Coordinates of C-alpha atoms in Angstrom, one line a residue:
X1 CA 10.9 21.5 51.8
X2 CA 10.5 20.8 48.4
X3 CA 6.9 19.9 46.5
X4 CA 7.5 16.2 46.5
X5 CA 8.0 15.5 50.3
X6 CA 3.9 15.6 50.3
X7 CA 4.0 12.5 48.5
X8 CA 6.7 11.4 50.4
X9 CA 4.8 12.2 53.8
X10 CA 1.8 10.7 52.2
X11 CA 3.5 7.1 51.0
X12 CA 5.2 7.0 54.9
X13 CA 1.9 7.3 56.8
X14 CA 0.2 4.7 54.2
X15 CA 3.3 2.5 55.3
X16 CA 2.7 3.3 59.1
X17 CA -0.7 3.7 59.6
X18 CA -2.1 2.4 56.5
X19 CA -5.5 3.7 54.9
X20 CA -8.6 2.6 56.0
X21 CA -10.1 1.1 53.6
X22 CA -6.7 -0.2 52.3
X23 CA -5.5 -3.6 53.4
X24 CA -1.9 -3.4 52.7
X25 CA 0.3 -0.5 51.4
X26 CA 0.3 -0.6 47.8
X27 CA 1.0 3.3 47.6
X28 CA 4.9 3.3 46.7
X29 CA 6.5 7.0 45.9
X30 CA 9.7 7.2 44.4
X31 CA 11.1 10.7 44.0
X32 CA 12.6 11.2 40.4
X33 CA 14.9 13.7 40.8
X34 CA 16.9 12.6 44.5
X35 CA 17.5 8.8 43.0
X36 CA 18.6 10.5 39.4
X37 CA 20.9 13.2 41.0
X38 CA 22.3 10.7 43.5
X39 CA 22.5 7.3 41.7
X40 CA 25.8 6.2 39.7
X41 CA 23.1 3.8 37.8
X42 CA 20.1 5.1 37.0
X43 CA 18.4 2.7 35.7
X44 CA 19.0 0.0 38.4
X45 CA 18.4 3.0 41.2
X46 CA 14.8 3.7 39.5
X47 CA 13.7 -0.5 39.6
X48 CA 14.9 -0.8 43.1
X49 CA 13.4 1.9 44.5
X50 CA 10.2 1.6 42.2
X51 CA 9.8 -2.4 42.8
X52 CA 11.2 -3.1 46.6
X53 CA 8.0 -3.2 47.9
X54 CA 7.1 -6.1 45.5
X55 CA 8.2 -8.9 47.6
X56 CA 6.4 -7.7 50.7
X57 CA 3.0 -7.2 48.8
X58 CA 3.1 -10.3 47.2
X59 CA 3.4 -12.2 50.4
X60 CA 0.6 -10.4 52.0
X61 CA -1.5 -10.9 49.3
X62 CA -0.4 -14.9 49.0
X63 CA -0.9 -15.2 52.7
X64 CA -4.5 -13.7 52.9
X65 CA -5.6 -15.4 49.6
X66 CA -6.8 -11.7 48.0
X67 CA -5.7 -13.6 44.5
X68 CA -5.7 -16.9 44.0
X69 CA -2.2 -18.0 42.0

Protein backbone atom coordinates (compact mmCIF):
# COMPACT_ATOMS: atom_id res chain seq x y z
CA UNK A 1 0.00 0.00 0.00
CA UNK A 2 1.55 3.07 -0.80
CA UNK A 3 0.56 6.80 0.71
CA UNK A 4 -1.41 7.86 -2.30
CA UNK A 5 -4.05 4.98 -2.48
CA UNK A 6 -5.86 7.26 0.44
CA UNK A 7 -6.54 9.58 -2.17
CA UNK A 8 -7.25 7.12 -4.47
CA UNK A 9 -9.75 5.35 -1.99
CA UNK A 10 -11.02 8.75 -1.28
CA UNK A 11 -11.69 10.04 -5.18
CA UNK A 12 -13.46 6.16 -5.72
CA UNK A 13 -16.02 6.45 -2.93
CA UNK A 14 -16.71 10.38 -4.12
CA UNK A 15 -17.35 8.56 -7.51
CA UNK A 16 -19.60 5.80 -5.94
CA UNK A 17 -21.24 7.22 -3.24
CA UNK A 18 -20.69 10.80 -3.66
CA UNK A 19 -20.44 13.44 -0.73
CA UNK A 20 -23.25 14.72 0.86
CA UNK A 21 -23.24 17.92 0.36
CA UNK A 22 -21.67 17.48 -3.10
CA UNK A 23 -23.88 17.17 -6.13
CA UNK A 24 -21.68 15.56 -8.54
CA UNK A 25 -18.06 14.28 -8.33
CA UNK A 26 -15.85 17.00 -9.00
CA UNK A 27 -12.96 15.33 -6.75
CA UNK A 28 -10.55 13.84 -9.54
CA UNK A 29 -7.11 12.20 -8.24
CA UNK A 30 -4.52 11.37 -10.56
CA UNK A 31 -1.49 9.61 -9.13
CA UNK A 32 1.85 11.33 -10.40
CA UNK A 33 4.19 8.85 -10.18
CA UNK A 34 2.05 5.34 -11.65
CA UNK A 35 1.03 7.47 -15.04
CA UNK A 36 4.82 8.95 -15.19
CA UNK A 37 6.46 5.48 -14.64
CA UNK A 38 3.98 3.71 -16.87
CA UNK A 39 3.13 6.20 -19.77
CA UNK A 40 5.26 6.21 -23.16
CA UNK A 41 3.84 9.98 -23.33
CA UNK A 42 3.76 11.78 -20.50
CA UNK A 43 2.43 14.62 -21.22
CA UNK A 44 -0.74 13.28 -23.03
CA UNK A 45 -1.00 10.41 -20.03
CA UNK A 46 -1.19 13.46 -17.39
CA UNK A 47 -4.20 15.53 -19.59
CA UNK A 48 -6.17 12.33 -19.98
CA UNK A 49 -6.13 11.17 -16.83
CA UNK A 50 -6.29 14.81 -15.18
CA UNK A 51 -9.28 16.05 -17.64
CA UNK A 52 -11.57 12.66 -18.44
CA UNK A 53 -13.90 13.53 -16.07
CA UNK A 54 -14.49 16.90 -17.90
CA UNK A 55 -17.06 15.73 -20.33
CA UNK A 56 -19.20 13.99 -17.65
CA UNK A 57 -19.20 17.16 -15.35
CA UNK A 58 -20.00 19.42 -17.83
CA UNK A 59 -23.12 17.55 -18.87
CA UNK A 60 -24.36 17.25 -15.40
CA UNK A 61 -23.89 20.57 -14.80
CA UNK A 62 -25.59 21.71 -18.40
CA UNK A 63 -28.43 19.29 -17.59
CA UNK A 64 -29.31 20.60 -14.08
CA UNK A 65 -28.73 24.31 -15.01
CA UNK A 66 -25.91 24.83 -11.92
CA UNK A 67 -24.37 27.53 -14.57
CA UNK A 68 -26.02 29.11 -17.06
CA UNK A 69 -23.81 29.01 -20.50
Amino acid sequence: MDEWDDLENFHNKVAVKGLSTRRFDNFQFVNYHKITHEAKNIDVALALAALMEIPDQYKFIKENVLVNL
